[in-house]
Amino acid sequence: MPKFLNNLLCSLMIFALSFLWIYFCLKSVAWAVSLGLILALCSAYLIYRIQNKVGQVKAVKQQNKKAAAKLCDYLKFNDDNASLFADLYGYYHYNVEIVDYDSFIATKDNESTYVTTFYRKDSVSSFDIAEAVVKAKRKKTNKLLIYAAKIDANALKSATQYFDVKFADVNNAYELLASADKLPVLPNTKPTKNSFVAKYAFCRKRFGWYFASSVFMALLSLIAYFPYYLLGWSTVMLILALYSMFNTRYNVKQTNLTI
């Protein structure tokens, strides 16, 4: 009901403003009412779609939060977390060397990272961090990455004074595994996969191409014999550019962790 009232009030406001401007320009009540109604109805539809989209985004975030919690439980009881995450790093063209069932070394561009998981503990202690740092140094790696549910923040800060140490929580892990389609089968979750063509066409990297095309067509319309066709396509390109930049479906959510 609140969404309906908000939509109604916004539509009435748009109708009133449209009526005033159109009547000011055309001096015709009939045109002002007709065009004002059209704009108000179009606005009501757009607001309705935006409200639904926002609701869907919230639902997806809640679903991802629940899925991340289930992933944490899965990793807690999994007997070989190293292979799961090593497969993820292999997807990003790292050379992987398995150390044990919870750790491995990922190497790329002459830089090696000691990756270890601590999901069987509710929180990674200062002793666990120190032990992992020593192992990373003994393996002659450049940095240490710890995957865990929770970590002692003060101990982590202290460890960074002696070695390059980073921490990834279960949400980071879920987002990375999901973006690479490497999620294990979790109970009562339905992983969604976007088609390759759609991921390529609507990702943020396509923004520049769409926007440049939009500007080019708009400028070309200034000298064209029939400019409306070019202006229409320019508008379409601009819409695609904005969608590619801001959509969350085909753009992987950025985290404080990169691979």
mmCIF file of C-alpha atoms in Angstrom:
data_model
loop_
_atom_site.group_PDB
_atom_site.id
_atom_site.type_symbol
_atom_site.label_atom_id
_atom_site.label_comp_id
_atom_site.label_asym_id
_atom_site.label_seq_id
_atom_site.Cartn_x
_atom_site.Cartn_y
_atom_site.Cartn_z
ATOM 1 C CA MET A 1 0.000 0.000 0.000
ATOM 2 C CA PRO A 2 2.758 2.591 0.777
ATOM 3 C CA LYS A 3 4.355 1.867 -2.624
ATOM 4 C CA PHE A 4 1.005 2.449 -4.352
ATOM 5 C CA LEU A 5 0.507 5.772 -2.547
ATOM 6 C CA ASN A 6 4.037 6.921 -3.380
ATOM 7 C CA ASN A 7 3.499 6.014 -7.012
ATOM 8 C CA LEU A 8 0.155 7.838 -7.083
ATOM 9 C CA LEU A 9 1.550 11.014 -5.497
ATOM 10 C CA CYS A 10 4.561 11.079 -7.813
ATOM 11 C CA SER A 11 2.332 10.577 -10.858
ATOM 12 C CA LEU A 12 0.002 13.403 -9.774
ATOM 13 C CA MET A 13 2.975 15.717 -9.268
ATOM 14 C CA ILE A 14 4.364 14.864 -12.707
ATOM 15 C CA PHE A 15 0.935 15.459 -14.268
ATOM 16 C CA ALA A 16 0.637 18.853 -12.582
ATOM 17 C CA LEU A 17 4.105 20.007 -13.638
ATOM 18 C CA SER A 18 3.633 18.657 -17.168
ATOM 19 C CA PHE A 19 0.250 20.377 -17.464
ATOM 20 C CA LEU A 20 1.734 23.725 -16.428
ATOM 21 C CA TRP A 21 4.677 23.603 -18.822
ATOM 22 C CA ILE A 22 2.709 22.260 -21.792
ATOM 23 C CA TYR A 23 -0.057 24.810 -21.317
ATOM 24 C CA PHE A 24 2.576 27.544 -20.995
ATOM 25 C CA CYS A 25 4.128 26.511 -24.315
ATOM 26 C CA LEU A 26 1.050 25.534 -26.362
ATOM 27 C CA LYS A 27 -1.727 27.564 -24.715
ATOM 28 C CA SER A 28 -4.084 24.595 -25.159
ATOM 29 C CA VAL A 29 -5.886 22.870 -22.290
ATOM 30 C CA ALA A 30 -6.673 19.806 -24.399
ATOM 31 C CA TRP A 31 -3.028 19.265 -25.346
ATOM 32 C CA ALA A 32 -1.865 19.974 -21.806
ATOM 33 C CA VAL A 33 -4.286 17.435 -20.318
ATOM 34 C CA SER A 34 -3.588 14.779 -22.974
ATOM 35 C CA LEU A 35 0.197 15.015 -22.891
ATOM 36 C CA GLY A 36 0.199 15.448 -19.119
ATOM 37 C CA LEU A 37 -1.771 12.211 -18.710
ATOM 38 C CA ILE A 38 0.539 10.362 -21.075
ATOM 39 C CA LEU A 39 3.622 11.529 -19.184
ATOM 40 C CA ALA A 40 2.001 10.739 -15.833
ATOM 41 C CA LEU A 41 1.031 7.219 -16.951
ATOM 42 C CA CYS A 42 4.503 6.558 -18.370
ATOM 43 C CA SER A 43 6.058 7.839 -15.143
ATOM 44 C CA ALA A 44 3.751 5.656 -13.052
ATOM 45 C CA TYR A 45 4.842 2.610 -15.065
ATOM 46 C CA LEU A 46 8.533 3.492 -14.711
ATOM 47 C CA ILE A 47 8.179 4.078 -10.967
ATOM 48 C CA TYR A 48 6.383 0.729 -10.650
ATOM 49 C CA ARG A 49 9.200 -1.041 -12.490
ATOM 50 C CA ILE A 50 11.858 0.708 -10.395
ATOM 51 C CA GLN A 51 10.081 -0.257 -7.176
ATOM 52 C CA ASN A 52 9.918 -3.875 -8.322
ATOM 53 C CA LYS A 53 13.584 -3.795 -9.321
ATOM 54 C CA VAL A 54 14.604 -2.422 -5.935
ATOM 55 C CA GLY A 55 12.564 -5.128 -4.248
ATOM 56 C CA GLN A 56 14.229 -7.783 -6.387
ATOM 57 C CA VAL A 57 17.690 -6.429 -5.566
ATOM 58 C CA LYS A 58 16.914 -6.557 -1.853
ATOM 59 C CA ALA A 59 15.603 -10.109 -2.225
ATOM 60 C CA VAL A 60 18.766 -11.158 -4.106
ATOM 61 C CA LYS A 61 20.990 -9.606 -1.409
ATOM 62 C CA GLN A 62 19.072 -11.467 1.273
ATOM 63 C CA GLN A 63 19.306 -14.696 -0.712
ATOM 64 C CA ASN A 64 23.068 -14.218 -1.223
ATOM 65 C CA LYS A 65 23.494 -13.576 2.493
ATOM 66 C CA LYS A 66 21.745 -16.846 3.324
ATOM 67 C CA ALA A 67 23.736 -18.666 0.638
ATOM 68 C CA ALA A 68 27.000 -17.282 2.044
ATOM 69 C CA ALA A 69 26.054 -18.605 5.482
ATOM 70 C CA LYS A 70 25.355 -22.031 3.963
ATOM 71 C CA LEU A 71 28.677 -21.889 2.126
ATOM 72 C CA CYS A 72 30.403 -21.221 5.450
ATOM 73 C CA ASP A 73 28.763 -24.325 6.933
ATOM 74 C CA TYR A 74 29.750 -26.341 3.855
ATOM 75 C CA LEU A 75 33.394 -25.244 4.124
ATOM 76 C CA LYS A 76 33.412 -25.984 7.834
ATOM 77 C CA PHE A 77 32.686 -29.660 7.165
ATOM 78 C CA ASN A 78 34.403 -30.019 3.780
ATOM 79 C CA ASP A 79 37.446 -32.297 3.789
ATOM 80 C CA ASP A 80 39.383 -30.526 0.999
ATOM 81 C CA ASN A 81 38.909 -26.771 0.882
ATOM 82 C CA ALA A 82 42.263 -26.293 -0.801
ATOM 83 C CA SER A 83 41.109 -28.042 -3.979
ATOM 84 C CA LEU A 84 37.910 -25.983 -4.101
ATOM 85 C CA PHE A 85 39.736 -22.643 -3.926
ATOM 86 C CA ALA A 86 42.622 -23.887 -6.058
ATOM 87 C CA ASP A 87 40.098 -24.567 -8.821
ATOM 88 C CA LEU A 88 38.937 -20.965 -8.460
ATOM 89 C CA TYR A 89 42.473 -19.640 -8.856
ATOM 90 C CA GLY A 90 43.076 -21.945 -11.783
ATOM 91 C CA TYR A 91 40.076 -20.308 -13.452
ATOM 92 C CA TYR A 92 41.971 -17.005 -13.255
ATOM 93 C CA HIS A 93 45.088 -18.609 -14.819
ATOM 94 C CA TYR A 94 47.142 -18.999 -11.660
ATOM 95 C CA ASN A 95 49.642 -21.810 -11.318
ATOM 96 C CA VAL A 96 48.570 -23.727 -8.236
ATOM 97 C CA GLU A 97 50.597 -25.942 -5.904
ATOM 98 C CA ILE A 98 48.615 -27.782 -3.232
ATOM 99 C CA VAL A 99 50.299 -27.731 0.191
ATOM 100 C CA ASP A 100 47.683 -29.604 2.238
ATOM 101 C CA TYR A 101 43.918 -29.977 2.423
ATOM 102 C CA ASP A 102 43.496 -26.377 3.621
ATOM 103 C CA SER A 103 46.333 -24.517 1.911
ATOM 104 C CA PHE A 104 47.931 -23.972 -1.480
ATOM 105 C CA ILE A 105 50.308 -21.627 -3.288
ATOM 106 C CA ALA A 106 48.967 -19.552 -6.197
ATOM 107 C CA THR A 107 51.542 -18.052 -8.559
ATOM 108 C CA LYS A 108 51.043 -15.558 -11.375
ATOM 109 C CA ASP A 109 53.377 -13.009 -12.995
ATOM 110 C CA ASN A 110 56.269 -14.114 -10.756
ATOM 111 C CA GLU A 111 54.300 -13.295 -7.609
ATOM 112 C CA SER A 112 53.200 -16.073 -5.296
ATOM 113 C CA THR A 113 50.485 -16.054 -2.660
ATOM 114 C CA TYR A 114 50.107 -18.517 0.181
ATOM 115 C CA VAL A 115 46.361 -19.156 0.447
ATOM 116 C CA THR A 116 44.965 -20.870 3.517
ATOM 117 C CA THR A 117 41.471 -21.537 4.891
ATOM 118 C CA PHE A 118 40.306 -21.575 8.526
ATOM 119 C CA TYR A 119 36.618 -22.423 8.308
ATOM 120 C CA ARG A 120 36.667 -25.037 11.066
ATOM 121 C CA LYS A 121 37.263 -22.279 13.598
ATOM 122 C CA ASP A 122 34.720 -19.657 14.600
ATOM 123 C CA SER A 123 37.479 -17.037 14.592
ATOM 124 C CA VAL A 124 41.108 -17.007 13.487
ATOM 125 C CA SER A 125 43.320 -16.226 16.480
ATOM 126 C CA SER A 126 46.625 -14.380 16.646
ATOM 127 C CA PHE A 127 48.405 -17.739 16.991
ATOM 128 C CA ASP A 128 46.720 -19.038 13.806
ATOM 129 C CA ILE A 129 47.739 -15.917 11.894
ATOM 130 C CA ALA A 130 51.324 -16.133 13.140
ATOM 131 C CA GLU A 131 51.531 -19.806 12.198
ATOM 132 C CA ALA A 132 50.185 -19.070 8.719
ATOM 133 C CA VAL A 133 52.666 -16.210 8.262
ATOM 134 C CA VAL A 134 55.564 -18.487 9.205
ATOM 135 C CA LYS A 135 54.373 -21.140 6.737
ATOM 136 C CA ALA A 136 54.053 -18.514 3.988
ATOM 137 C CA LYS A 137 57.593 -17.270 4.664
ATOM 138 C CA ARG A 138 59.013 -20.790 4.695
ATOM 139 C CA LYS A 139 57.433 -21.395 1.287
ATOM 140 C CA LYS A 140 59.129 -18.223 -0.009
ATOM 141 C CA THR A 141 55.838 -16.619 -1.037
ATOM 142 C CA ASN A 142 55.222 -12.878 -1.398
ATOM 143 C CA LYS A 143 52.002 -12.604 0.577
ATOM 144 C CA LEU A 144 49.428 -14.458 2.620
ATOM 145 C CA LEU A 145 45.667 -14.626 2.035
ATOM 146 C CA ILE A 146 43.422 -16.063 4.743
ATOM 147 C CA TYR A 147 39.898 -17.271 3.978
ATOM 148 C CA ALA A 148 37.824 -17.579 7.143
ATOM 149 C CA ALA A 149 34.491 -16.706 8.715
ATOM 150 C CA LYS A 150 35.991 -14.269 11.222
ATOM 151 C CA ILE A 151 39.407 -13.044 12.274
ATOM 152 C CA ASP A 152 41.032 -11.208 15.164
ATOM 153 C CA ALA A 153 41.284 -7.702 13.652
ATOM 154 C CA ASN A 154 43.999 -6.504 16.032
ATOM 155 C CA ALA A 155 46.095 -9.595 15.402
ATOM 156 C CA LEU A 156 45.680 -9.151 11.642
ATOM 157 C CA LYS A 157 46.793 -5.522 11.863
ATOM 158 C CA SER A 158 49.804 -6.554 13.908
ATOM 159 C CA ALA A 159 50.746 -9.291 11.435
ATOM 160 C CA THR A 160 50.754 -6.842 8.504
ATOM 161 C CA GLN A 161 53.784 -5.174 10.076
ATOM 162 C CA TYR A 162 55.827 -8.312 9.378
ATOM 163 C CA PHE A 163 54.249 -9.689 6.203
ATOM 164 C CA ASP A 164 51.734 -8.844 3.485
ATOM 165 C CA VAL A 165 48.609 -10.429 4.983
ATOM 166 C CA LYS A 166 45.042 -10.098 3.693
ATOM 167 C CA PHE A 167 41.764 -11.521 4.965
ATOM 168 C CA ALA A 168 38.686 -12.570 2.980
ATOM 169 C CA ASP A 169 35.438 -13.269 4.791
ATOM 170 C CA VAL A 170 32.790 -15.719 3.656
ATOM 171 C CA ASN A 171 30.927 -13.041 1.668
ATOM 172 C CA ASN A 172 34.064 -12.344 -0.370
ATOM 173 C CA ALA A 173 34.532 -16.063 -0.901
ATOM 174 C CA TYR A 174 30.923 -16.520 -2.004
ATOM 175 C CA GLU A 175 31.101 -13.636 -4.497
ATOM 176 C CA LEU A 176 34.361 -14.891 -6.002
ATOM 177 C CA LEU A 177 33.163 -18.476 -6.341
ATOM 178 C CA ALA A 178 29.803 -17.381 -7.744
ATOM 179 C CA SER A 179 31.345 -15.016 -10.311
ATOM 180 C CA ALA A 180 33.533 -17.841 -11.626
ATOM 181 C CA ASP A 181 30.706 -20.422 -11.495
ATOM 182 C CA LYS A 182 32.754 -22.456 -9.010
ATOM 183 C CA LEU A 183 30.235 -22.653 -6.186
ATOM 184 C CA PRO A 184 29.787 -26.104 -4.690
ATOM 185 C CA VAL A 185 26.277 -27.535 -4.545
ATOM 186 C CA LEU A 186 24.700 -26.013 -1.455
ATOM 187 C CA PRO A 187 21.463 -27.238 0.144
ATOM 188 C CA ASN A 188 18.302 -25.376 -0.932
ATOM 189 C CA THR A 189 20.111 -22.866 -3.138
ATOM 190 C CA LYS A 190 19.558 -22.270 -6.822
ATOM 191 C CA PRO A 191 22.685 -20.859 -8.463
ATOM 192 C CA THR A 192 21.910 -18.601 -11.424
ATOM 193 C CA LYS A 193 24.111 -18.356 -14.472
ATOM 194 C CA ASN A 194 24.015 -15.514 -16.990
ATOM 195 C CA SER A 195 24.650 -16.263 -20.637
ATOM 196 C CA PHE A 196 28.082 -15.393 -21.979
ATOM 197 C CA VAL A 197 26.656 -13.056 -24.640
ATOM 198 C CA ALA A 198 24.629 -11.072 -22.088
ATOM 199 C CA LYS A 199 27.590 -10.841 -19.668
ATOM 200 C CA TYR A 200 29.736 -9.513 -22.525
ATOM 201 C CA ALA A 201 27.134 -7.114 -23.952
ATOM 202 C CA PHE A 202 25.942 -5.545 -20.707
ATOM 203 C CA CYS A 203 29.060 -5.461 -18.531
ATOM 204 C CA ARG A 204 30.566 -2.158 -17.385
ATOM 205 C CA LYS A 205 33.384 -2.405 -19.946
ATOM 206 C CA ARG A 206 30.876 -1.823 -22.783
ATOM 207 C CA PHE A 207 29.838 1.580 -21.378
ATOM 208 C CA GLY A 208 32.448 3.511 -23.366
ATOM 209 C CA TRP A 209 31.459 1.950 -26.684
ATOM 210 C CA TYR A 210 27.748 2.559 -26.206
ATOM 211 C CA PHE A 211 28.278 6.117 -24.966
ATOM 212 C CA ALA A 212 30.643 6.988 -27.822
ATOM 213 C CA SER A 213 28.125 5.597 -30.314
ATOM 214 C CA SER A 214 25.379 7.684 -28.721
ATOM 215 C CA VAL A 215 27.409 10.903 -28.939
ATOM 216 C CA PHE A 216 28.480 10.152 -32.527
ATOM 217 C CA MET A 217 24.899 9.561 -33.689
ATOM 218 C CA ALA A 218 23.679 12.685 -31.886
ATOM 219 C CA LEU A 219 26.339 14.801 -33.620
ATOM 220 C CA LEU A 220 25.668 13.145 -36.965
ATOM 221 C CA SER A 221 21.970 14.005 -36.661
ATOM 222 C CA LEU A 222 22.908 17.708 -36.812
ATOM 223 C CA ILE A 223 23.882 17.366 -40.480
ATOM 224 C CA ALA A 224 21.658 14.446 -41.480
ATOM 225 C CA TYR A 225 18.719 14.911 -43.851
ATOM 226 C CA PHE A 226 16.462 12.800 -41.603
ATOM 227 C CA PRO A 227 17.837 13.296 -38.057
ATOM 228 C CA TYR A 228 15.031 11.638 -36.072
ATOM 229 C CA TYR A 229 16.175 8.116 -36.952
ATOM 230 C CA LEU A 230 19.701 8.880 -35.690
ATOM 231 C CA LEU A 231 18.398 10.608 -32.579
ATOM 232 C CA GLY A 232 16.288 7.539 -31.798
ATOM 233 C CA TRP A 233 19.280 5.215 -32.075
ATOM 234 C CA SER A 234 21.397 7.695 -30.116
ATOM 235 C CA THR A 235 18.854 7.463 -27.287
ATOM 236 C CA VAL A 236 18.915 3.661 -27.435
ATOM 237 C CA MET A 237 22.722 3.653 -27.232
ATOM 238 C CA LEU A 238 22.620 6.027 -24.269
ATOM 239 C CA ILE A 239 20.145 3.766 -22.458
ATOM 240 C CA LEU A 240 22.390 0.754 -23.131
ATOM 241 C CA ALA A 241 25.412 2.695 -21.876
ATOM 242 C CA LEU A 242 23.676 3.636 -18.631
ATOM 243 C CA TYR A 243 22.360 0.100 -18.137
ATOM 244 C CA SER A 244 25.812 -1.382 -18.731
ATOM 245 C CA MET A 245 27.339 0.999 -16.211
ATOM 246 C CA PHE A 246 24.848 0.614 -13.373
ATOM 247 C CA ASN A 247 23.200 -2.823 -13.663
ATOM 248 C CA THR A 248 24.130 -5.324 -10.970
ATOM 249 C CA ARG A 249 23.064 -8.482 -12.787
ATOM 250 C CA TYR A 250 25.887 -8.566 -15.346
ATOM 251 C CA ASN A 251 28.477 -6.635 -13.335
ATOM 252 C CA VAL A 252 30.253 -8.655 -10.678
ATOM 253 C CA LYS A 253 29.977 -6.966 -7.327
ATOM 254 C CA GLN A 254 33.268 -5.382 -6.321
ATOM 255 C CA THR A 255 34.816 -6.579 -3.105
ATOM 256 C CA ASN A 256 37.901 -5.615 -1.154
ATOM 257 C CA LEU A 257 39.497 -8.753 -2.573
ATOM 258 C CA THR A 258 40.731 -9.280 -6.119
ATOM 259 C CA ILE A 259 42.156 -12.325 -7.803
#
